[in-house]
Amino acid sequence: MRIVLVGPPGAGKGTQATRLAEKLSIPHISTGDLFRANISRQTDLGKLAKSYMDAGNLVPDEVTIAMAKDRMEQPDAEAGFLLDGFPRNVSQAEALDELLETEGITLDAVLDLEAPEAEVVKRIAGRRVCRKDSSHVFHVTYSPPAKEGVCDVCGGELYQRDDDSEETVRTRLEVYHTQTEPIIDYYKAQGLVVTIGAMGPVDEVTGRALEALKQDQ
Ligand code: AP5
């Protein structure tokens, strides 16, 4: 399957993507995680991305599209993928369509995670991420690690993302409404959007997503 996951910052895209990718045996491709990996390796791309991410703005399309394309062309993504955080504006969605058309493939669904703003703000405020692998995500209240400050999966140090400060989160939400939400209409016109509520326990949301995608649980 080829799926795009969309939703406001903190809706639980990364959390759900990890589970869905495992259930569906497809790679989870997160442009945010790819940028964070570049930041921790201190690459030129990482240095460029950090300045935009820390301000809550989108990294320029040119570099983002090239990075996403490169990842989607890896052998493990041949049979399908779950895109998390890409595309994030209409020009990225158009670039993705062009790429898929060149390859003679299509998307199966765009899964839209809905959550009220007050909840996403709470989720972001309590989020803690592993320094070794930013796909290992915890929450101080909702899913605390067994030992405070330590990743249950790999023992890495847990930290609060630089872009999770209150001021940056406000900008990220605004960017989501103005630049990312329009892709939902773009994909509705293609008949691809399935919307699910992202409230409630993580497993319940995963169940809802699988049902919406018409997959066995
Ligand atoms: P990115 O990393 O994609 O961040 P985001 O879209 O803002 O989403 P988040 O990672 O904040 O939240 P999430 O929805 O994944 O929630 P999570 O599962 O962690 O992008 C970061 C930045 O990179 C962007 O601002 C931009 O600068 C740049 N970027 C990335 N892609 C780009 C692109 N395509 N173009 C340009 N720039 C790009 O969950 C949040 C918390 O809630 C966690 O603590 C989790 O444990 C908890 N939680 C999850 N589900 C539940 C639940 N059901 N109940 C209770 N708690 C829950």
mmCIF file of C-alpha atoms and ligand atoms in Angstrom:
data_model
loop_
_atom_site.group_PDB
_atom_site.id
_atom_site.type_symbol
_atom_site.label_atom_id
_atom_site.label_comp_id
_atom_site.label_asym_id
_atom_site.label_seq_id
_atom_site.Cartn_x
_atom_site.Cartn_y
_atom_site.Cartn_z
ATOM 1 C CA MET A 1 0.000 0.000 0.000
ATOM 2 C CA ARG A 2 1.021 3.602 -0.566
ATOM 3 C CA ILE A 3 -0.376 5.872 2.103
ATOM 4 C CA VAL A 4 0.013 9.529 3.056
ATOM 5 C CA LEU A 5 -0.603 10.460 6.687
ATOM 6 C CA VAL A 6 -1.735 14.001 7.385
ATOM 7 C CA GLY A 7 -2.771 15.851 10.530
ATOM 8 C CA PRO A 8 -1.760 18.756 12.767
ATOM 9 C CA PRO A 9 1.507 18.724 14.718
ATOM 10 C CA GLY A 10 1.091 16.477 17.748
ATOM 11 C CA ALA A 11 -1.957 14.619 16.368
ATOM 12 C CA GLY A 12 -0.035 11.348 16.682
ATOM 13 C CA LYS A 13 1.130 10.842 13.087
ATOM 14 C CA GLY A 14 4.545 9.464 14.091
ATOM 15 C CA THR A 15 3.024 7.263 16.807
ATOM 16 C CA GLN A 16 0.450 5.786 14.424
ATOM 17 C CA ALA A 17 2.853 5.569 11.487
ATOM 18 C CA THR A 18 5.216 3.302 13.448
ATOM 19 C CA ARG A 19 2.374 0.906 14.256
ATOM 20 C CA LEU A 20 0.696 1.008 10.845
ATOM 21 C CA ALA A 21 3.975 0.521 8.980
ATOM 22 C CA GLU A 22 4.670 -2.592 11.052
ATOM 23 C CA LYS A 23 1.153 -3.985 10.561
ATOM 24 C CA LEU A 24 1.197 -3.302 6.828
ATOM 25 C CA SER A 25 4.869 -4.315 6.330
ATOM 26 C CA ILE A 26 5.810 -1.083 4.599
ATOM 27 C CA PRO A 27 8.501 1.449 5.544
ATOM 28 C CA HIS A 28 7.574 4.531 7.575
ATOM 29 C CA ILE A 29 9.027 7.545 5.811
ATOM 30 C CA SER A 30 8.985 10.668 7.957
ATOM 31 C CA THR A 31 10.531 13.818 6.493
ATOM 32 C CA GLY A 32 10.727 15.257 10.039
ATOM 33 C CA ASP A 33 12.758 12.204 11.192
ATOM 34 C CA LEU A 34 14.978 12.414 8.087
ATOM 35 C CA PHE A 35 15.699 16.074 8.852
ATOM 36 C CA ARG A 36 16.378 15.300 12.541
ATOM 37 C CA ALA A 37 18.800 12.503 11.545
ATOM 38 C CA ASN A 38 20.631 15.020 9.339
ATOM 39 C CA ILE A 39 20.703 17.525 12.204
ATOM 40 C CA SER A 40 22.266 14.998 14.579
ATOM 41 C CA ARG A 41 24.875 14.048 11.941
ATOM 42 C CA GLN A 42 25.499 17.788 11.411
ATOM 43 C CA THR A 43 25.215 17.535 7.626
ATOM 44 C CA ASP A 44 24.744 20.648 5.436
ATOM 45 C CA LEU A 45 21.127 19.602 4.897
ATOM 46 C CA GLY A 46 20.681 19.285 8.673
ATOM 47 C CA LYS A 47 22.140 22.766 9.285
ATOM 48 C CA LEU A 48 19.822 24.274 6.676
ATOM 49 C CA ALA A 49 16.742 22.383 7.938
ATOM 50 C CA LYS A 50 17.360 23.299 11.588
ATOM 51 C CA SER A 51 17.023 27.028 10.971
ATOM 52 C CA TYR A 52 13.559 26.518 9.465
ATOM 53 C CA MET A 53 12.416 23.839 11.916
ATOM 54 C CA ASP A 54 13.383 25.822 15.018
ATOM 55 C CA ALA A 55 11.263 28.701 13.749
ATOM 56 C CA GLY A 56 8.323 26.364 13.031
ATOM 57 C CA ASN A 57 8.447 27.002 9.281
ATOM 58 C CA LEU A 58 8.598 24.562 6.390
ATOM 59 C CA VAL A 59 11.999 23.626 5.001
ATOM 60 C CA PRO A 60 12.173 24.822 1.355
ATOM 61 C CA ASP A 61 10.411 22.564 -1.154
ATOM 62 C CA GLU A 62 13.447 22.005 -3.359
ATOM 63 C CA VAL A 63 15.515 20.223 -0.691
ATOM 64 C CA THR A 64 12.523 18.517 0.927
ATOM 65 C CA ILE A 65 11.234 17.033 -2.333
ATOM 66 C CA ALA A 66 14.732 15.823 -3.330
ATOM 67 C CA MET A 67 15.209 14.172 0.076
ATOM 68 C CA ALA A 68 11.769 12.506 0.048
ATOM 69 C CA LYS A 69 12.228 11.305 -3.548
ATOM 70 C CA ASP A 70 15.606 9.813 -2.704
ATOM 71 C CA ARG A 71 14.092 7.925 0.259
ATOM 72 C CA MET A 72 11.079 6.684 -1.722
ATOM 73 C CA GLU A 73 13.418 5.290 -4.367
ATOM 74 C CA GLN A 74 15.194 2.984 -1.890
ATOM 75 C CA PRO A 75 14.550 -0.735 -2.540
ATOM 76 C CA ASP A 76 12.525 -1.247 0.675
ATOM 77 C CA ALA A 77 9.905 1.246 -0.586
ATOM 78 C CA GLU A 78 9.330 -0.534 -3.892
ATOM 79 C CA ALA A 79 6.203 -2.379 -2.748
ATOM 80 C CA GLY A 80 4.745 0.496 -0.744
ATOM 81 C CA PHE A 81 5.341 3.162 1.896
ATOM 82 C CA LEU A 82 3.704 5.247 4.559
ATOM 83 C CA LEU A 83 4.550 8.928 4.169
ATOM 84 C CA ASP A 84 4.439 10.932 7.424
ATOM 85 C CA GLY A 85 4.814 14.708 7.103
ATOM 86 C CA PHE A 86 5.185 14.705 3.329
ATOM 87 C CA PRO A 87 3.654 16.235 1.286
ATOM 88 C CA ARG A 88 3.035 19.294 3.412
ATOM 89 C CA ASN A 89 1.823 21.840 0.865
ATOM 90 C CA VAL A 90 0.168 21.703 -2.540
ATOM 91 C CA SER A 91 3.408 22.063 -4.511
ATOM 92 C CA GLN A 92 4.877 19.048 -2.676
ATOM 93 C CA ALA A 93 1.663 17.108 -3.402
ATOM 94 C CA GLU A 94 1.982 17.987 -7.093
ATOM 95 C CA ALA A 95 5.646 16.938 -7.092
ATOM 96 C CA LEU A 96 4.674 13.626 -5.472
ATOM 97 C CA ASP A 97 1.974 13.062 -8.090
ATOM 98 C CA GLU A 98 4.539 13.671 -10.851
ATOM 99 C CA LEU A 99 6.963 11.225 -9.264
ATOM 100 C CA LEU A 100 4.285 8.539 -8.867
ATOM 101 C CA GLU A 101 3.138 9.057 -12.439
ATOM 102 C CA THR A 102 6.696 8.625 -13.723
ATOM 103 C CA GLU A 103 6.894 5.347 -11.812
ATOM 104 C CA GLY A 104 3.424 4.281 -13.026
ATOM 105 C CA ILE A 105 2.104 3.929 -9.467
ATOM 106 C CA THR A 106 -0.677 5.586 -7.445
ATOM 107 C CA LEU A 107 -1.537 6.348 -3.824
ATOM 108 C CA ASP A 108 -4.079 4.081 -2.123
ATOM 109 C CA ALA A 109 -5.209 6.485 0.588
ATOM 110 C CA VAL A 110 -4.583 9.725 2.437
ATOM 111 C CA LEU A 111 -5.277 9.153 6.115
ATOM 112 C CA ASP A 112 -6.300 12.376 7.828
ATOM 113 C CA LEU A 113 -5.892 12.357 11.637
ATOM 114 C CA GLU A 114 -8.236 14.795 13.355
ATOM 115 C CA ALA A 115 -7.576 16.113 16.855
ATOM 116 C CA PRO A 116 -8.673 19.286 18.661
ATOM 117 C CA GLU A 117 -6.051 21.998 19.095
ATOM 118 C CA ALA A 118 -6.146 21.888 22.922
ATOM 119 C CA GLU A 119 -5.256 18.172 22.813
ATOM 120 C CA VAL A 120 -2.393 18.498 20.323
ATOM 121 C CA VAL A 121 -0.893 21.292 22.419
ATOM 122 C CA LYS A 122 -1.011 18.978 25.490
ATOM 123 C CA ARG A 123 0.515 16.106 23.517
ATOM 124 C CA ILE A 124 3.361 18.259 22.235
ATOM 125 C CA ALA A 125 4.069 19.844 25.636
ATOM 126 C CA GLY A 126 4.609 16.405 27.217
ATOM 127 C CA ARG A 127 6.385 14.715 24.310
ATOM 128 C CA ARG A 128 9.871 13.320 24.915
ATOM 129 C CA VAL A 129 11.945 11.959 22.037
ATOM 130 C CA CYS A 130 14.961 9.660 21.991
ATOM 131 C CA ARG A 131 18.212 11.350 21.004
ATOM 132 C CA LYS A 132 19.491 8.145 19.345
ATOM 133 C CA ASP A 133 16.354 7.551 17.247
ATOM 134 C CA SER A 134 13.633 10.194 16.973
ATOM 135 C CA SER A 135 11.045 7.587 16.000
ATOM 136 C CA HIS A 136 11.125 6.433 19.651
ATOM 137 C CA VAL A 137 8.529 8.784 21.140
ATOM 138 C CA PHE A 138 7.131 9.024 24.699
ATOM 139 C CA HIS A 139 4.850 11.325 26.675
ATOM 140 C CA VAL A 140 5.400 12.288 30.292
ATOM 141 C CA THR A 141 1.762 11.515 31.178
ATOM 142 C CA TYR A 142 0.185 9.478 28.357
ATOM 143 C CA SER A 143 3.042 7.052 27.667
ATOM 144 C CA PRO A 144 5.857 7.594 30.167
ATOM 145 C CA PRO A 145 9.098 5.616 29.842
ATOM 146 C CA ALA A 146 9.805 3.024 32.537
ATOM 147 C CA LYS A 147 12.753 5.137 33.722
ATOM 148 C CA GLU A 148 12.467 8.917 33.519
ATOM 149 C CA GLY A 149 14.621 10.427 30.766
ATOM 150 C CA VAL A 150 15.654 7.051 29.307
ATOM 151 C CA CYS A 151 14.320 5.433 26.107
ATOM 152 C CA ASP A 152 12.632 2.059 26.776
ATOM 153 C CA VAL A 153 13.601 0.816 23.306
ATOM 154 C CA CYS A 154 17.326 1.567 23.095
ATOM 155 C CA GLY A 155 18.403 3.269 26.335
ATOM 156 C CA GLY A 156 19.027 6.604 24.583
ATOM 157 C CA GLU A 157 18.555 9.922 26.356
ATOM 158 C CA LEU A 158 15.052 11.418 26.083
ATOM 159 C CA TYR A 159 14.778 15.131 25.348
ATOM 160 C CA GLN A 160 12.219 17.757 24.412
ATOM 161 C CA ARG A 161 12.411 18.756 20.733
ATOM 162 C CA ASP A 162 13.715 22.297 20.095
ATOM 163 C CA ASP A 163 10.624 23.034 17.978
ATOM 164 C CA ASP A 164 8.246 21.986 20.779
ATOM 165 C CA SER A 165 8.477 25.347 22.590
ATOM 166 C CA GLU A 166 5.127 27.123 23.049
ATOM 167 C CA GLU A 167 5.942 29.924 20.596
ATOM 168 C CA THR A 168 7.177 27.582 17.835
ATOM 169 C CA VAL A 169 4.166 25.307 18.271
ATOM 170 C CA ARG A 170 1.892 28.316 17.627
ATOM 171 C CA THR A 171 3.718 28.977 14.339
ATOM 172 C CA ARG A 172 3.638 25.275 13.382
ATOM 173 C CA LEU A 173 -0.141 25.163 13.908
ATOM 174 C CA GLU A 174 -0.588 28.274 11.779
ATOM 175 C CA VAL A 175 1.630 26.810 9.045
ATOM 176 C CA TYR A 176 -0.458 23.630 9.200
ATOM 177 C CA HIS A 177 -3.730 25.531 8.716
ATOM 178 C CA THR A 178 -2.482 27.789 5.925
ATOM 179 C CA GLN A 179 -0.117 25.514 3.991
ATOM 180 C CA THR A 180 -0.851 21.868 4.819
ATOM 181 C CA GLU A 181 -4.647 21.725 5.224
ATOM 182 C CA PRO A 182 -5.181 22.676 1.548
ATOM 183 C CA ILE A 183 -3.682 19.311 0.538
ATOM 184 C CA ILE A 184 -6.710 17.617 2.107
ATOM 185 C CA ASP A 185 -8.963 19.256 -0.510
ATOM 186 C CA TYR A 186 -6.362 18.485 -3.180
ATOM 187 C CA TYR A 187 -6.574 14.775 -2.307
ATOM 188 C CA LYS A 188 -10.371 14.865 -1.726
ATOM 189 C CA ALA A 189 -10.652 15.826 -5.380
ATOM 190 C CA GLN A 190 -8.840 12.547 -6.132
ATOM 191 C CA GLY A 191 -11.183 10.598 -3.831
ATOM 192 C CA LEU A 192 -8.319 9.478 -1.594
ATOM 193 C CA VAL A 193 -9.072 11.004 1.828
ATOM 194 C CA VAL A 194 -10.195 8.936 4.814
ATOM 195 C CA THR A 195 -10.640 10.928 8.008
ATOM 196 C CA ILE A 196 -10.421 9.380 11.464
ATOM 197 C CA GLY A 197 -10.574 10.806 14.989
ATOM 198 C CA ALA A 198 -7.187 10.758 16.733
ATOM 199 C CA MET A 199 -8.601 11.025 20.272
ATOM 200 C CA GLY A 200 -8.511 8.101 22.689
ATOM 201 C CA PRO A 201 -5.928 5.425 23.456
ATOM 202 C CA VAL A 202 -3.182 4.835 20.865
ATOM 203 C CA ASP A 203 -4.326 1.259 20.105
ATOM 204 C CA GLU A 204 -7.902 2.384 19.502
ATOM 205 C CA VAL A 205 -6.717 5.010 17.022
ATOM 206 C CA THR A 206 -4.614 2.352 15.240
ATOM 207 C CA GLY A 207 -7.705 0.105 15.064
ATOM 208 C CA ARG A 208 -9.741 2.956 13.580
ATOM 209 C CA ALA A 209 -7.016 3.628 11.016
ATOM 210 C CA LEU A 210 -6.798 -0.032 9.947
ATOM 211 C CA GLU A 211 -10.564 -0.222 9.670
ATOM 212 C CA ALA A 212 -10.625 2.959 7.571
ATOM 213 C CA LEU A 213 -7.928 1.454 5.348
ATOM 214 C CA LYS A 214 -9.971 -1.763 5.242
ATOM 215 C CA GLN A 215 -7.145 -3.860 6.647
ATOM 216 C CA ASP A 216 -7.484 -6.790 9.073
ATOM 217 C CA GLN A 217 -6.400 -5.889 12.604
HETATM 218 P P1 AP5 B 1 7.481 16.688 11.894
HETATM 219 O O1 AP5 B 1 8.495 15.939 12.633
HETATM 220 O O2 AP5 B 1 6.766 16.033 10.763
HETATM 221 O O3 AP5 B 1 6.461 17.270 12.939
HETATM 222 P P2 AP5 B 1 4.877 17.544 12.923
HETATM 223 O O4 AP5 B 1 4.150 17.298 11.659
HETATM 224 O O5 AP5 B 1 4.753 18.913 13.487
HETATM 225 O O6 AP5 B 1 4.329 16.452 13.789
HETATM 226 P P3 AP5 B 1 4.873 16.056 15.171
HETATM 227 O O7 AP5 B 1 6.083 15.188 15.022
HETATM 228 O O8 AP5 B 1 4.999 17.255 16.053
HETATM 229 O O9 AP5 B 1 3.645 15.244 15.777
HETATM 230 P P4 AP5 B 1 3.013 13.855 15.414
HETATM 231 O O10 AP5 B 1 1.692 14.083 14.774
HETATM 232 O O11 AP5 B 1 3.983 12.959 14.703
HETATM 233 O O12 AP5 B 1 2.741 13.335 16.888
HETATM 234 P P5 AP5 B 1 3.475 12.203 17.765
HETATM 235 O O13 AP5 B 1 3.145 10.855 17.234
HETATM 236 O O14 AP5 B 1 4.908 12.555 17.991
HETATM 237 O O15 AP5 B 1 8.101 18.028 11.283
HETATM 238 C C1 AP5 B 1 8.901 18.878 12.086
HETATM 239 C C2 AP5 B 1 9.411 20.022 11.219
HETATM 240 O O16 AP5 B 1 10.214 19.495 10.127
HETATM 241 C C3 AP5 B 1 8.346 20.878 10.520
HETATM 242 O O17 AP5 B 1 7.836 21.890 11.373
HETATM 243 C C4 AP5 B 1 9.153 21.440 9.336
HETATM 244 O O18 AP5 B 1 9.987 22.480 9.732
HETATM 245 C C5 AP5 B 1 10.045 20.257 8.949
HETATM 246 N N1 AP5 B 1 9.414 19.402 7.918
HETATM 247 C C6 AP5 B 1 9.035 18.094 8.048
HETATM 248 N N2 AP5 B 1 8.474 17.653 6.919
HETATM 249 C C7 AP5 B 1 8.502 18.697 6.035
HETATM 250 C C8 AP5 B 1 8.049 18.869 4.701
HETATM 251 N N3 AP5 B 1 7.439 17.881 4.025
HETATM 252 N N4 AP5 B 1 8.240 20.075 4.109
HETATM 253 C C9 AP5 B 1 8.857 21.082 4.753
HETATM 254 N N5 AP5 B 1 9.292 20.993 6.031
HETATM 255 C C10 AP5 B 1 9.112 19.811 6.668
HETATM 256 O O19 AP5 B 1 2.645 12.392 19.124
HETATM 257 C C11 AP5 B 1 2.772 13.556 19.911
HETATM 258 C C12 AP5 B 1 2.768 13.176 21.406
HETATM 259 O O20 AP5 B 1 1.483 12.675 21.742
HETATM 260 C C13 AP5 B 1 3.773 12.075 21.785
HETATM 261 O O21 AP5 B 1 4.325 12.359 23.038
HETATM 262 C C14 AP5 B 1 2.926 10.789 21.832
HETATM 263 O O22 AP5 B 1 3.442 9.871 22.770
HETATM 264 C C15 AP5 B 1 1.560 11.351 22.263
HETATM 265 N N6 AP5 B 1 0.428 10.621 21.693
HETATM 266 C C16 AP5 B 1 0.309 10.149 20.417
HETATM 267 N N7 AP5 B 1 -0.883 9.562 20.250
HETATM 268 C C17 AP5 B 1 -1.541 9.661 21.445
HETATM 269 C C18 AP5 B 1 -2.836 9.236 21.907
HETATM 270 N N8 AP5 B 1 -3.703 8.591 21.110
HETATM 271 N N9 AP5 B 1 -3.164 9.531 23.201
HETATM 272 C C19 AP5 B 1 -2.298 10.187 24.017
HETATM 273 N N10 AP5 B 1 -1.073 10.593 23.623
HETATM 274 C C20 AP5 B 1 -0.697 10.347 22.354
#
